């Protein structure tokens, strides 16, 4: 039988500060807005209709996907 008490602190997850997460999220979001605005305008002009997601929604989606990757071990 295995002894799981030998390395008791090995599997403990340290919780990160929410302020640090928010700072990274805001930075990634602010850097993602401008390219998405340009892409949104080009796509709107090329297809003559509005895309399903606006530039802010796309930037939010990117920031929500990228920020947790930074904090993943």
mmCIF file of C-alpha atoms in Angstrom, residues 13-62:
data_model
loop_
_atom_site.group_PDB
_atom_site.id
_atom_site.type_symbol
_atom_site.label_atom_id
_atom_site.label_comp_id
_atom_site.label_asym_id
_atom_site.label_seq_id
_atom_site.Cartn_x
_atom_site.Cartn_y
_atom_site.Cartn_z
ATOM 1 C CA UNK A 13 -1.967 24.590 -4.386
ATOM 2 C CA UNK A 14 -0.945 28.111 -3.502
ATOM 3 C CA UNK A 15 -3.703 30.612 -4.278
ATOM 4 C CA UNK A 16 -2.596 33.645 -6.228
ATOM 5 C CA UNK A 17 -3.413 37.195 -5.410
ATOM 6 C CA UNK A 18 -6.492 38.374 -7.324
ATOM 7 C CA UNK A 19 -4.924 41.794 -7.778
ATOM 8 C CA UNK A 20 -2.037 40.317 -9.737
ATOM 9 C CA UNK A 21 -4.463 38.334 -11.917
ATOM 10 C CA UNK A 22 -6.523 41.477 -12.578
ATOM 11 C CA UNK A 23 -3.419 43.483 -13.535
ATOM 12 C CA UNK A 24 -2.351 40.851 -16.057
ATOM 13 C CA UNK A 25 -5.928 40.561 -17.345
ATOM 14 C CA UNK A 26 -6.224 44.326 -17.822
ATOM 15 C CA UNK A 27 -2.859 44.510 -19.568
ATOM 16 C CA UNK A 28 -3.677 41.692 -21.982
ATOM 17 C CA UNK A 29 -7.137 43.132 -22.625
ATOM 18 C CA UNK A 30 -5.788 46.603 -23.363
ATOM 19 C CA UNK A 31 -3.156 45.193 -25.726
ATOM 20 C CA UNK A 32 -5.741 43.053 -27.529
ATOM 21 C CA UNK A 33 -8.345 45.752 -28.183
ATOM 22 C CA UNK A 34 -6.545 47.653 -30.954
ATOM 23 C CA UNK A 35 -5.735 44.636 -33.187
ATOM 24 C CA UNK A 36 -9.299 43.399 -32.795
ATOM 25 C CA UNK A 37 -10.719 46.805 -33.755
ATOM 26 C CA UNK A 38 -8.596 46.821 -36.920
ATOM 27 C CA UNK A 39 -9.557 43.227 -37.749
ATOM 28 C CA UNK A 40 -13.213 43.950 -37.062
ATOM 29 C CA UNK A 41 -13.176 46.972 -39.381
ATOM 30 C CA UNK A 42 -11.444 45.042 -42.165
ATOM 31 C CA UNK A 43 -13.832 42.125 -41.833
ATOM 32 C CA UNK A 44 -16.823 44.474 -41.839
ATOM 33 C CA UNK A 45 -15.614 46.231 -44.973
ATOM 34 C CA UNK A 46 -14.696 42.987 -46.742
ATOM 35 C CA UNK A 47 -17.975 41.141 -46.100
ATOM 36 C CA UNK A 48 -20.307 44.171 -45.877
ATOM 37 C CA UNK A 49 -21.944 42.899 -42.689
ATOM 38 C CA UNK A 50 -21.202 43.085 -38.992
ATOM 39 C CA UNK A 51 -19.338 40.137 -37.441
ATOM 40 C CA UNK A 52 -21.044 38.150 -34.704
ATOM 41 C CA UNK A 53 -18.650 39.364 -31.990
ATOM 42 C CA UNK A 54 -17.531 42.945 -31.632
ATOM 43 C CA UNK A 55 -13.913 43.933 -31.031
ATOM 44 C CA UNK A 56 -14.352 44.374 -27.276
ATOM 45 C CA UNK A 57 -15.988 40.945 -26.928
ATOM 46 C CA UNK A 58 -13.164 39.357 -28.899
ATOM 47 C CA UNK A 59 -10.526 41.085 -26.779
ATOM 48 C CA UNK A 60 -12.322 39.978 -23.605
ATOM 49 C CA UNK A 61 -12.452 36.419 -24.881
ATOM 50 C CA UNK A 62 -8.718 36.462 -25.631
#
